[in-house]
PDB file of C-alpha atoms in Angstrom:
ATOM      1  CA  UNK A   1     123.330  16.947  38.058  1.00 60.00           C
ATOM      2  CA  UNK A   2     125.861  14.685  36.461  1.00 70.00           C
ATOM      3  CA  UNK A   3     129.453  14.110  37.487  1.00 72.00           C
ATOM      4  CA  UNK A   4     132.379  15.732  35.294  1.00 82.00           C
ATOM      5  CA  UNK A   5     134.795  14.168  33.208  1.00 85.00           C
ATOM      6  CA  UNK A   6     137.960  16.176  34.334  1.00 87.00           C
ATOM      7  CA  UNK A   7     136.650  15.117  37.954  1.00 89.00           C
ATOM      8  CA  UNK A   8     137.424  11.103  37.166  1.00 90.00           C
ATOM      9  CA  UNK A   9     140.497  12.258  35.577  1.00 89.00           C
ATOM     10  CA  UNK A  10     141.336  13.944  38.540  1.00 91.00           C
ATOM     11  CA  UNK A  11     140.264  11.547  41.077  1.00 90.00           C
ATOM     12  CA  UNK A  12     142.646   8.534  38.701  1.00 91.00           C
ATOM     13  CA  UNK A  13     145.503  11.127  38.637  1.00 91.00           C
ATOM     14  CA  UNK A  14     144.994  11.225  42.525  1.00 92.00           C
ATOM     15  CA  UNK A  15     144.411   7.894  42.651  1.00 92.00           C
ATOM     16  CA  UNK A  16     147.778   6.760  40.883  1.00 91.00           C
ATOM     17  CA  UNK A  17     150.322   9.465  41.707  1.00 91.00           C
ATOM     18  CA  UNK A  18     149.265   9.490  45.906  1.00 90.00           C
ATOM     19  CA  UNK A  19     149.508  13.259  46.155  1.00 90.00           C
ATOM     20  CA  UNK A  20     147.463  16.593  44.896  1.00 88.00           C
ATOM     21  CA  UNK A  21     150.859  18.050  43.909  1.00 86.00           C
ATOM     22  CA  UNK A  22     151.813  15.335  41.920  1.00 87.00           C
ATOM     23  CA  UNK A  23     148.604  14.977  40.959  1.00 88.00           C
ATOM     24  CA  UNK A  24     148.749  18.662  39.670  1.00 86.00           C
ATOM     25  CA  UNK A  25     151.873  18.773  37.775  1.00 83.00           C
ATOM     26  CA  UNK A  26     150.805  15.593  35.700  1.00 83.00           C
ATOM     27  CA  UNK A  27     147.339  17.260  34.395  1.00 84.00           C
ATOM     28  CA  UNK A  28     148.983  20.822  34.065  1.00 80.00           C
ATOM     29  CA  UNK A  29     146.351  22.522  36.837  1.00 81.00           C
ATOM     30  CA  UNK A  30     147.285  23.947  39.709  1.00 81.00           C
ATOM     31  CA  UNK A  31     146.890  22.062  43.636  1.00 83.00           C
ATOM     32  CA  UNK A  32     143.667  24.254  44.451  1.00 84.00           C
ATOM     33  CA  UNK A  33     141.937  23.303  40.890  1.00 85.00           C
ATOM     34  CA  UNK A  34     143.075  19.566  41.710  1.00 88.00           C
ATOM     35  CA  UNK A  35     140.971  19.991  45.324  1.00 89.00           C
ATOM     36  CA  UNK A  36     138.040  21.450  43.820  1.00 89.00           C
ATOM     37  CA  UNK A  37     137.683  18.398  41.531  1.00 90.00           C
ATOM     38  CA  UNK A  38     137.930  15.697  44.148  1.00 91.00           C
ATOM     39  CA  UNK A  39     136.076  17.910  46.374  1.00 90.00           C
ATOM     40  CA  UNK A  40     132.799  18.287  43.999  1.00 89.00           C
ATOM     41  CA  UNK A  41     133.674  14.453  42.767  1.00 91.00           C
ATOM     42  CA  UNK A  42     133.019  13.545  47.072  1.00 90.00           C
ATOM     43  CA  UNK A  43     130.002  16.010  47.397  1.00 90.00           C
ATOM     44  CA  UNK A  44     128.813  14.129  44.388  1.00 89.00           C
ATOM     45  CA  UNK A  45     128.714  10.581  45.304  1.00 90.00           C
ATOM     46  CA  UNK A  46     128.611  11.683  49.174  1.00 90.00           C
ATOM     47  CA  UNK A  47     131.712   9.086  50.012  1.00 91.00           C
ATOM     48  CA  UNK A  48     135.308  10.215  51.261  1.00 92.00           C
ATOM     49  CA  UNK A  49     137.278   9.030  48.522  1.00 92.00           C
ATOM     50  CA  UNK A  50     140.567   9.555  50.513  1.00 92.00           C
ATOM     51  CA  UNK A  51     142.207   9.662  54.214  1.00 91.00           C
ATOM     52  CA  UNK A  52     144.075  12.931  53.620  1.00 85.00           C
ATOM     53  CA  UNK A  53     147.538  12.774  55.238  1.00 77.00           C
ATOM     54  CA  UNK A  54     150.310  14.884  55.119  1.00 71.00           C
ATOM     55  CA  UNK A  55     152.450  12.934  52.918  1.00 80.00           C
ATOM     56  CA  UNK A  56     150.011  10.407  50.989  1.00 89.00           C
ATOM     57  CA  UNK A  57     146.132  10.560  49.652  1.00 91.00           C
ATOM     58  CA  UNK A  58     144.970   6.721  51.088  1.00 91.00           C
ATOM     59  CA  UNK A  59     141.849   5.722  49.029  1.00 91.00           C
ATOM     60  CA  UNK A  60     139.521   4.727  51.244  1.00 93.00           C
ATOM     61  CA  UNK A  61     137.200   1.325  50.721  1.00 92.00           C
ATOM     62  CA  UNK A  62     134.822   3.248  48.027  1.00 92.00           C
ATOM     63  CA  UNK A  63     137.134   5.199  46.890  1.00 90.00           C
ATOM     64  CA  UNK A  64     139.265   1.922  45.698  1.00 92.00           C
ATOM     65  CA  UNK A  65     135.474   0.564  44.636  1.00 91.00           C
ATOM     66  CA  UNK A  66     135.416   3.969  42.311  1.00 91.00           C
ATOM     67  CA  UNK A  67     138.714   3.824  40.814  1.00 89.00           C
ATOM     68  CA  UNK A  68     137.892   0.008  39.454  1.00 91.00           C
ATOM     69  CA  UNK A  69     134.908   0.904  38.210  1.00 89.00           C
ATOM     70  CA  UNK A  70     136.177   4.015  36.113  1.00 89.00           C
ATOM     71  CA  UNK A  71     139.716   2.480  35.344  1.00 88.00           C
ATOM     72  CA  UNK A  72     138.941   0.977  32.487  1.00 87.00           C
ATOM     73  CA  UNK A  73     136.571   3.118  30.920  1.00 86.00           C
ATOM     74  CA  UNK A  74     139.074   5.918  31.035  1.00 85.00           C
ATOM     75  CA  UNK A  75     141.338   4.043  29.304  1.00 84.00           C
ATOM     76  CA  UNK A  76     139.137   3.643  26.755  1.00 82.00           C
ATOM     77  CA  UNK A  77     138.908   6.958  26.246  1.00 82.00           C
ATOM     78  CA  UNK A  78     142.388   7.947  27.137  1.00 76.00           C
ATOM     79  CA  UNK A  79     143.270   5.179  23.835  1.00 76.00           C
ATOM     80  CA  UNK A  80     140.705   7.068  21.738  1.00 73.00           C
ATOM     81  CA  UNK A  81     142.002  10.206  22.119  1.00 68.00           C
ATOM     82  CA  UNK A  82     145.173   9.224  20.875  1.00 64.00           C
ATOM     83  CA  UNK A  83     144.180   7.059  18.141  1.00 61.00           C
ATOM     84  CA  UNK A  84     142.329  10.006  16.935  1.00 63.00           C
ATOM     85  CA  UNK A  85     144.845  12.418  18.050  1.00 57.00           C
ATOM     86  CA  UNK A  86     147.526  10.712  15.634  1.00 53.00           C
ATOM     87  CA  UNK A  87     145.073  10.261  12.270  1.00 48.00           C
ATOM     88  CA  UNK A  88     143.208  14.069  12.825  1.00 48.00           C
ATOM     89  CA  UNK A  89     145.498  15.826  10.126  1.00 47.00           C
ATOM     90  CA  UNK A  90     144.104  19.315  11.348  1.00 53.00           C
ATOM     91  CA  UNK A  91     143.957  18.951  15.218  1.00 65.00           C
ATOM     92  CA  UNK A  92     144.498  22.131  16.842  1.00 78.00           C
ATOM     93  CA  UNK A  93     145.277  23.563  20.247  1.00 86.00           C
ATOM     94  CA  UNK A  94     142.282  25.001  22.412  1.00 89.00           C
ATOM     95  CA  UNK A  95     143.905  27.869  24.100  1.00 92.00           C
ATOM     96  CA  UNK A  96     141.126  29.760  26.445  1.00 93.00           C
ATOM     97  CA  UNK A  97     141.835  33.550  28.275  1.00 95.00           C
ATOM     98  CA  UNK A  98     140.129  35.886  29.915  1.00 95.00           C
ATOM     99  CA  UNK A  99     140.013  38.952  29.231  1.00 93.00           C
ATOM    100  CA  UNK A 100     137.365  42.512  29.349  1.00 87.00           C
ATOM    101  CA  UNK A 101     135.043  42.813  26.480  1.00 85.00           C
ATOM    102  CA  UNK A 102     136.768  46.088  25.177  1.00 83.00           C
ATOM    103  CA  UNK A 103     140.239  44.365  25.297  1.00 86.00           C
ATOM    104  CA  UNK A 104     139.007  41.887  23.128  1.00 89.00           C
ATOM    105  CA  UNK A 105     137.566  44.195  21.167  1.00 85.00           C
ATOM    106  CA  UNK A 106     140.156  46.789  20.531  1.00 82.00           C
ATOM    107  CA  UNK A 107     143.115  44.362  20.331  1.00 84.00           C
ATOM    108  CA  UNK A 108     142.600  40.456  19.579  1.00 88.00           C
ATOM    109  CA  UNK A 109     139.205  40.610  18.022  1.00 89.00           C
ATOM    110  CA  UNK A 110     140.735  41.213  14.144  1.00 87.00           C
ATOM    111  CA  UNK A 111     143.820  38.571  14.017  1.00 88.00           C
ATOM    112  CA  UNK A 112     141.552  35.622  15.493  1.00 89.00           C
ATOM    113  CA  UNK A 113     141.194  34.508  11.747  1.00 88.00           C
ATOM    114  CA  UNK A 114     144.979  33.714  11.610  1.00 90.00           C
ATOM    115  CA  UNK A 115     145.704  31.992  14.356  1.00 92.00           C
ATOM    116  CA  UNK A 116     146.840  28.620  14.314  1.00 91.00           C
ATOM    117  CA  UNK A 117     145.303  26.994  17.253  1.00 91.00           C
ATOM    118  CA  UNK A 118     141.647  27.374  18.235  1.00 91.00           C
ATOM    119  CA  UNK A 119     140.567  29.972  21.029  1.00 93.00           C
ATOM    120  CA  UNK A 120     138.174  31.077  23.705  1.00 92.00           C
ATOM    121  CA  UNK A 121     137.572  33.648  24.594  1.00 93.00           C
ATOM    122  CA  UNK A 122     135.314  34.083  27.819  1.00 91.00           C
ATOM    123  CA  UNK A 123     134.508  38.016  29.607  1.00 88.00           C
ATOM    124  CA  UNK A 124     133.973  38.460  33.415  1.00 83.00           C
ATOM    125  CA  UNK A 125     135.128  39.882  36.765  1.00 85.00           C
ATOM    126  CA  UNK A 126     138.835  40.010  37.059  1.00 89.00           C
ATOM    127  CA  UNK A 127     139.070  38.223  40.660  1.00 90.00           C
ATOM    128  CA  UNK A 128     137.106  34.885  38.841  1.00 90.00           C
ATOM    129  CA  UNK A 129     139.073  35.128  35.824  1.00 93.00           C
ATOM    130  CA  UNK A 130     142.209  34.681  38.473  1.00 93.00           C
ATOM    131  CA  UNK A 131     140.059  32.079  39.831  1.00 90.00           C
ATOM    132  CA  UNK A 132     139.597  30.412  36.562  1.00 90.00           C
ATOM    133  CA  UNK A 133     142.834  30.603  35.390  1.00 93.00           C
ATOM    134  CA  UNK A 134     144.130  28.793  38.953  1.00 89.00           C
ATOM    135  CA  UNK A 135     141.590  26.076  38.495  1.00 86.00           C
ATOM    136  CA  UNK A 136     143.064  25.387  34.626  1.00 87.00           C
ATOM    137  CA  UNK A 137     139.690  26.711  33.367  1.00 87.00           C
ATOM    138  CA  UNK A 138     141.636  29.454  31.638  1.00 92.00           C
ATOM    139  CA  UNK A 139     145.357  29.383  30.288  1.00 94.00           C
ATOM    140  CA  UNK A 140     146.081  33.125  29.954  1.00 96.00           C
ATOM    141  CA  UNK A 141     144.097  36.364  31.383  1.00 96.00           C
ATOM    142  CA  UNK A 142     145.002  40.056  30.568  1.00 95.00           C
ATOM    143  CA  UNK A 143     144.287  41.795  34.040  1.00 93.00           C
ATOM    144  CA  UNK A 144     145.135  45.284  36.079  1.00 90.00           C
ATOM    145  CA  UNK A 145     144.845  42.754  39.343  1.00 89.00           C
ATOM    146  CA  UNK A 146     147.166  40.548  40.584  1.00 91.00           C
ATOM    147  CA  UNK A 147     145.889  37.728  42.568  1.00 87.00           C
ATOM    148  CA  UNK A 148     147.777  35.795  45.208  1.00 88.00           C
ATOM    149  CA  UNK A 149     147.363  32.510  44.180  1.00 88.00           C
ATOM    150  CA  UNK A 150     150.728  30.854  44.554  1.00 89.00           C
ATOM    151  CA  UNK A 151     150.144  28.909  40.838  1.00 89.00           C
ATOM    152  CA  UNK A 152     150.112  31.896  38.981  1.00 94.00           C
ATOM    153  CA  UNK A 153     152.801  34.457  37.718  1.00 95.00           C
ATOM    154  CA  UNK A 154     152.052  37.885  36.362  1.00 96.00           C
ATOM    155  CA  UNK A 155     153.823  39.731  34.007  1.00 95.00           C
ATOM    156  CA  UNK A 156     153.287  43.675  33.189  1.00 94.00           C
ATOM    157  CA  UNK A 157     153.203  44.584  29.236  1.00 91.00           C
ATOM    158  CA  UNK A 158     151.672  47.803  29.508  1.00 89.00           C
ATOM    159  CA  UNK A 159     149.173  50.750  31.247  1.00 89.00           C
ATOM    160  CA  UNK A 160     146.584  52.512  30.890  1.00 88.00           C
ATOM    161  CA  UNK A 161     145.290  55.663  31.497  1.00 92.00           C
ATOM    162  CA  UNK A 162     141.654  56.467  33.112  1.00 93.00           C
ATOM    163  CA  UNK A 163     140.509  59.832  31.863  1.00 96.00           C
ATOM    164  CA  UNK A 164     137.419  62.008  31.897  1.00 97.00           C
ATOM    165  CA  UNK A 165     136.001  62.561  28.429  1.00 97.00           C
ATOM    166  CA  UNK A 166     132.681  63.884  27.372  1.00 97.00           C
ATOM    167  CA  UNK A 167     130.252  63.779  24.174  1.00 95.00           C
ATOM    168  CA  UNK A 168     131.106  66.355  21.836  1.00 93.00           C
ATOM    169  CA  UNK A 169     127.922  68.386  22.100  1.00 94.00           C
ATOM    170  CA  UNK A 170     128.955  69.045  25.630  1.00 95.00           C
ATOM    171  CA  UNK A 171     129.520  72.488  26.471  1.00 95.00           C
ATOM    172  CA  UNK A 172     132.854  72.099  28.985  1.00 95.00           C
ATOM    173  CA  UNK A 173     134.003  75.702  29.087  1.00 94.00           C
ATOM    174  CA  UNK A 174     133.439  76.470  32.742  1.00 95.00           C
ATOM    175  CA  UNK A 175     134.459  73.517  33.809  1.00 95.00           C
ATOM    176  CA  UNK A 176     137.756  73.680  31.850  1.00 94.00           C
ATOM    177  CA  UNK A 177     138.456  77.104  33.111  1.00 95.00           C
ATOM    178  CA  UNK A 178     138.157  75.685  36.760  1.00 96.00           C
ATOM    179  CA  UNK A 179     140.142  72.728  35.905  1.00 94.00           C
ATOM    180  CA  UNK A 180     142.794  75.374  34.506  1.00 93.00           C
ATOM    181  CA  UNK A 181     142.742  77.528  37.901  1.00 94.00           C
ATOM    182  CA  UNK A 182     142.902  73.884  40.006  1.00 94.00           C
ATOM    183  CA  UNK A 183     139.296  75.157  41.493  1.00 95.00           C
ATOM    184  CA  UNK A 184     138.784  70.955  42.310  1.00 94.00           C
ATOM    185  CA  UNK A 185     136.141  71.067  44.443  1.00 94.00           C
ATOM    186  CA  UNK A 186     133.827  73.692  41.714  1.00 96.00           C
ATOM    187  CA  UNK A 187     135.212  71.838  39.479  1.00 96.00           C
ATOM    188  CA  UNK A 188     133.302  68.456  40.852  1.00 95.00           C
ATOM    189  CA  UNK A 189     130.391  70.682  41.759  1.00 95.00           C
ATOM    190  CA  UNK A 190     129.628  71.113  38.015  1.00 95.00           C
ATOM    191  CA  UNK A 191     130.365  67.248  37.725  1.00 96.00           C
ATOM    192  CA  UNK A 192     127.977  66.564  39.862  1.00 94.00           C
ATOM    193  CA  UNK A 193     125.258  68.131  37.730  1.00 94.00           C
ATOM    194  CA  UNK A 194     125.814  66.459  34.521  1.00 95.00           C
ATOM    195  CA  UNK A 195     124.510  63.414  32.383  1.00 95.00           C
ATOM    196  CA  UNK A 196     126.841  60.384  33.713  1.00 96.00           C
ATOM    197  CA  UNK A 197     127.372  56.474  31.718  1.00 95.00           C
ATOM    198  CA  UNK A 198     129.210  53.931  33.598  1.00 92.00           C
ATOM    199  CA  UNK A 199     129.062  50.303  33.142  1.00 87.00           C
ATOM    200  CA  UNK A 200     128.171  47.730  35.698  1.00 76.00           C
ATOM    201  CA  UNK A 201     131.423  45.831  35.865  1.00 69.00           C
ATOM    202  CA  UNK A 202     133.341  49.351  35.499  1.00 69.00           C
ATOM    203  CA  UNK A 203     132.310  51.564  38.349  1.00 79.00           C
ATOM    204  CA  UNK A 204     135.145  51.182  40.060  1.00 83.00           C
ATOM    205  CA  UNK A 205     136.897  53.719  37.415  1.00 86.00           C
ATOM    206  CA  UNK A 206     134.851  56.555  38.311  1.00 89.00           C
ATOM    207  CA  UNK A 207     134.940  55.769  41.677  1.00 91.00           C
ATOM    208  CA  UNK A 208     138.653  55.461  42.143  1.00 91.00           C
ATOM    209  CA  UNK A 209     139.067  58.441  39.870  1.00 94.00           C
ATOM    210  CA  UNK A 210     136.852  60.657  41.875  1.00 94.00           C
ATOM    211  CA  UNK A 211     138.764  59.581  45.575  1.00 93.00           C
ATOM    212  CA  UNK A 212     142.219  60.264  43.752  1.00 93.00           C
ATOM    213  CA  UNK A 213     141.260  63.419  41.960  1.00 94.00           C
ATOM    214  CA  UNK A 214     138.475  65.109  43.999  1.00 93.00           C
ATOM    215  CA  UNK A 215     139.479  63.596  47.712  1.00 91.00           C
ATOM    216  CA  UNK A 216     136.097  61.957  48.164  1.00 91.00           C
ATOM    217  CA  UNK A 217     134.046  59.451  47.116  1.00 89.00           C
ATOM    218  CA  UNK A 218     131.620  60.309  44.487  1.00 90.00           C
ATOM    219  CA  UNK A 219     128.104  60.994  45.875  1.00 89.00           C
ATOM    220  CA  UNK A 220     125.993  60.358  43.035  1.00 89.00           C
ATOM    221  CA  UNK A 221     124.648  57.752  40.618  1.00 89.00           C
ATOM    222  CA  UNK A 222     125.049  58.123  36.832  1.00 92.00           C
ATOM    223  CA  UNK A 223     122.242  58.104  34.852  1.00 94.00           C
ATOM    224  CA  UNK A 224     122.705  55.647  32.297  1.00 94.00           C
ATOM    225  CA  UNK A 225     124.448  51.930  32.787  1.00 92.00           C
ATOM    226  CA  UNK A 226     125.376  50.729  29.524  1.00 91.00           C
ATOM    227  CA  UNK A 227     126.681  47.193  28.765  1.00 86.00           C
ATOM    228  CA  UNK A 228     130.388  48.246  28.067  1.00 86.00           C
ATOM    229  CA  UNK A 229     132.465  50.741  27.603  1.00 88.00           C
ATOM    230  CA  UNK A 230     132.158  50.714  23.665  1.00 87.00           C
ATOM    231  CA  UNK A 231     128.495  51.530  24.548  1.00 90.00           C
ATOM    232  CA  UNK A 232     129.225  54.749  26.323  1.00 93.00           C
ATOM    233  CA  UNK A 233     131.422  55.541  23.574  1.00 92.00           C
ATOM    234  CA  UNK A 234     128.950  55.387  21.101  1.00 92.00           C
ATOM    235  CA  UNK A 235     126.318  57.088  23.327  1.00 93.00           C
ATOM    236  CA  UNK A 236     128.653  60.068  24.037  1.00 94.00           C
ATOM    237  CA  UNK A 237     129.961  60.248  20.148  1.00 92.00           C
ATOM    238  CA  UNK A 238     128.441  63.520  19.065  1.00 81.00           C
ATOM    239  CA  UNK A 239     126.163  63.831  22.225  1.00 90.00           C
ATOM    240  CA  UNK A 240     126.340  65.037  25.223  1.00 94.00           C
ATOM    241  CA  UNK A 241     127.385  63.722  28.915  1.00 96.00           C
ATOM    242  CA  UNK A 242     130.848  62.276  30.939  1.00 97.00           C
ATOM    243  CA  UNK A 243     132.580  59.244  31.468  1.00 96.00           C
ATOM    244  CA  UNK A 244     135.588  57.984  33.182  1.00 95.00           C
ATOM    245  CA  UNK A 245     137.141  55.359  30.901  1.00 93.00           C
ATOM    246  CA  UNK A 246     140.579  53.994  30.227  1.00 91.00           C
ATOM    247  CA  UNK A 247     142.555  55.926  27.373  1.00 90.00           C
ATOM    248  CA  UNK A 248     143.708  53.216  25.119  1.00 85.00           C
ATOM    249  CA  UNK A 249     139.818  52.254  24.478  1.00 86.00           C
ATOM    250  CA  UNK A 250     138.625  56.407  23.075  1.00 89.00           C
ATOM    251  CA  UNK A 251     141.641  57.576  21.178  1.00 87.00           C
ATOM    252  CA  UNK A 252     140.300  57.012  18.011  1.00 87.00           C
ATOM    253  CA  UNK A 253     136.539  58.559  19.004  1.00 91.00           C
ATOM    254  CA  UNK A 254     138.826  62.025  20.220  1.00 93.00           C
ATOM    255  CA  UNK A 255     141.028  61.915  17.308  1.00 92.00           C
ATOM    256  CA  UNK A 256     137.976  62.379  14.959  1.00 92.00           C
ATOM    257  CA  UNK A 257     136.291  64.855  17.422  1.00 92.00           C
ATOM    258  CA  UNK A 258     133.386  62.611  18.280  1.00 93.00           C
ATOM    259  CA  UNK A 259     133.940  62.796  21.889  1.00 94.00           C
ATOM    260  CA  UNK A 260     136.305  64.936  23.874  1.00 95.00           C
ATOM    261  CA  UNK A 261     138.939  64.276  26.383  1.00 96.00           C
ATOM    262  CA  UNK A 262     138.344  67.053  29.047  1.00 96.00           C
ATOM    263  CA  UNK A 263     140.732  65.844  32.058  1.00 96.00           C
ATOM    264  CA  UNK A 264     143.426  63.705  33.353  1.00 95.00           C
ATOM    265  CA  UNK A 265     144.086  65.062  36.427  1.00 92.00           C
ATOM    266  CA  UNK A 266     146.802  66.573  38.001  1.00 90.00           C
ATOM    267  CA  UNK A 267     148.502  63.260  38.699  1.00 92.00           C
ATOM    268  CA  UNK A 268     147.023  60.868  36.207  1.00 93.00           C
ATOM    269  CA  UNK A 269     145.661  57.965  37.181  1.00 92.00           C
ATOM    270  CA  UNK A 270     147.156  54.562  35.721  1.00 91.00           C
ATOM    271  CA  UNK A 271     146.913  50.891  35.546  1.00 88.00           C
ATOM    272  CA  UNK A 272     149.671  49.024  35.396  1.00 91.00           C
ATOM    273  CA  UNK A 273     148.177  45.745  32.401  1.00 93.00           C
ATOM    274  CA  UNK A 274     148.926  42.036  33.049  1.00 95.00           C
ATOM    275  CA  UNK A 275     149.645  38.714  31.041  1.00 97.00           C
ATOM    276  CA  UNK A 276     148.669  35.889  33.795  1.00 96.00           C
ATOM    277  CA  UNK A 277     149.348  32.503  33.509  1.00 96.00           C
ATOM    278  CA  UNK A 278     149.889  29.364  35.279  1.00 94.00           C
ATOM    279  CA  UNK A 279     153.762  28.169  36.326  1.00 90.00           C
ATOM    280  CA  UNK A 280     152.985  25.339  34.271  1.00 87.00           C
ATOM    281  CA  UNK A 281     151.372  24.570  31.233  1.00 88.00           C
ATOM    282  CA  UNK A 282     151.218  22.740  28.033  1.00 86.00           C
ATOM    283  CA  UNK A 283     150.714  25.512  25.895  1.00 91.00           C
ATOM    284  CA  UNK A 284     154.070  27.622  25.818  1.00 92.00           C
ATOM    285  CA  UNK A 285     154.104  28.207  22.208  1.00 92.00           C
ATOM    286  CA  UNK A 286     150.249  29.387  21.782  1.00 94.00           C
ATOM    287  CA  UNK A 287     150.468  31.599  24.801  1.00 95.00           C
ATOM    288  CA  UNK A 288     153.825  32.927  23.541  1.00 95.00           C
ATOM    289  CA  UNK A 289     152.309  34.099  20.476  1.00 94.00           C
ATOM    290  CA  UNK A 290     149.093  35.279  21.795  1.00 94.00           C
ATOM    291  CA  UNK A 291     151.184  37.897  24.231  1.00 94.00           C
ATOM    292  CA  UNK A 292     153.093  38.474  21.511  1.00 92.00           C
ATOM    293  CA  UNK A 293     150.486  39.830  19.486  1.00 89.00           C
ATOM    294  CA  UNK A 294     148.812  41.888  22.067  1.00 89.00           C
ATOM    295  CA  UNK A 295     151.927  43.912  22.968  1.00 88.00           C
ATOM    296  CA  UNK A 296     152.168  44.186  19.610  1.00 84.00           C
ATOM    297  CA  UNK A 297     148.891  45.524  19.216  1.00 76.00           C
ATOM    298  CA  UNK A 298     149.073  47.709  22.335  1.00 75.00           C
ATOM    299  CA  UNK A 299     152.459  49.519  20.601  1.00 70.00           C
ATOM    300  CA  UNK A 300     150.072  50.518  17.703  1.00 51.00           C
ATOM    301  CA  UNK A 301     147.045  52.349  20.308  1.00 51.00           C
ATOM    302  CA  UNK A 302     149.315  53.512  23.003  1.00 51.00           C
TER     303      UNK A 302
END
């Protein structure tokens, strides 16, 4: 194991401002990603590097023993960066979000190529993107959760919809007809019987659409688990089998018949879509235009 860059940074930014709020605001992270740095920078070199108080951080002997050793070879680098900063005729931005593999897919994936700043993009659970995004490992996240962190603000852009749809080779007449007559619980009877695809990270669609829909939790296992939801779409095109998927990411598979949407229940079930970002940040303009685009984009597939 080796120690971390951005934990030296840190720990001088500590060092010279006395507090984990000040601290914070001058590197653009937020309090809790400034804690976790010191933190893992102590478990590292297995020293207290501070007598925490409630108004000042007080380096302690090694801690004053670690900030002369590393002074000067930060400002080293700190100097390099800007010399190179100021003669690098194409530097760029690095702007990193979070966001589900579909999103990416359906909405971002074709106007990378013109943006002006470089971008990652990284995929996971929503709850560690939040956590990601607090620590300053992410500067934007599209999300249907809002977390509590006190660093972050989210703003709604748009919803979607979680629908049953099915292959197209799937005979759905009875089950239609008891949809029709609001015969629920036959209705989930027949469910029950069929050819399911979920994902991993998205069972909590089916499961949440099942408890608002049928009153219960479902009581079965589907069959396949596919890698995302573009997989299931592609499995189901022109087969046969059920899903519970957000809207937004089939329209174009039920517009050209390759799957069908068979139910959105009798109060349909929606998500409510977030931009999250930190209260502060360096990158106004970049994350401006990346929301930007993706309401854009969502006008065009809602």
């Amino acid at each position: 194991m080796k120690w971390n860059l951005e934990w030296l940074r840190t720990y001088k930014a500590i060092y010279e401002t006395g507090t984990l709020s000040a601290a914070a605001q001058q590197l653009f992270i937020s309090q809790p990603g400034v804690s976790l740095h010191l933190n893992s920078l102590e478990a590292f070199t297995g020293y207290k590097l501070f007598d925490r108080s409630a108004r000042k951080m007080v380096p302690t002997e090694k801690g004053k023993i670690l900030y002369n050793y590393i002074l000067d070879p930060l400002k080293k680098l700190e100097t390099g960066e800007e010399h190179f900063h100021k003669h690098s005729q194409d530097e760029r931005a690095t702007i990193s979000v979070g966001m589900c593999f579909e999103t990416f897919q359906y909405t971002l994936e074709e106007h990378i190529s013109g943006l002006p700043f470089n971008l990652i993009i990284k995929f996971g659970e929503y709850p560690q993107m939040q956590h990601d995004l607090d620590s300053g490992l992410l500067d934007l996240i599209i999300t249907p959760q809002k977390g509590d962190q006190q660093n972050l603000v989210y703003r709604p852009f748009s919803k979607e919809r979680i629908v049953l749809i099915a292959g197209s080779e799937t005979d759905t007449t009875a089950l239609e007809r008891l949809l029709q007559k609001n015969e629920i619980k036959a209705a989930a009877d027949i469910l029950k019987k069929q050819l399911w695809y979920s994902t991993a990270a998205d069972m909590e669609h089916l499961k949440n659409f099942w408890l608002k829909h049928f009153g219960e939790h479902p009581d079965f296992s589907p069959n396949y688990i596919v890698p995302n939801i573009s997989s299931i779409i592609r499995c189901l095109s022109e087969g046969k089998g059920f899903s519970i998927v957000p809207d937004f990411l089939c329209r174009e598979a039920i517009a050209s018949g390759k799957i069908i949407l068979v139910w959105e229940g009798n109060h349909p079930m929606e998500n409510i879509l977030y931009f999250g970002t930190r209260k502060k940040t360096m990158y106004c303009d970049e994350i401006d235009r990346l929301e930007h685009l993706l309401e854009k984009r969502w006008e065009l597939v809602d």
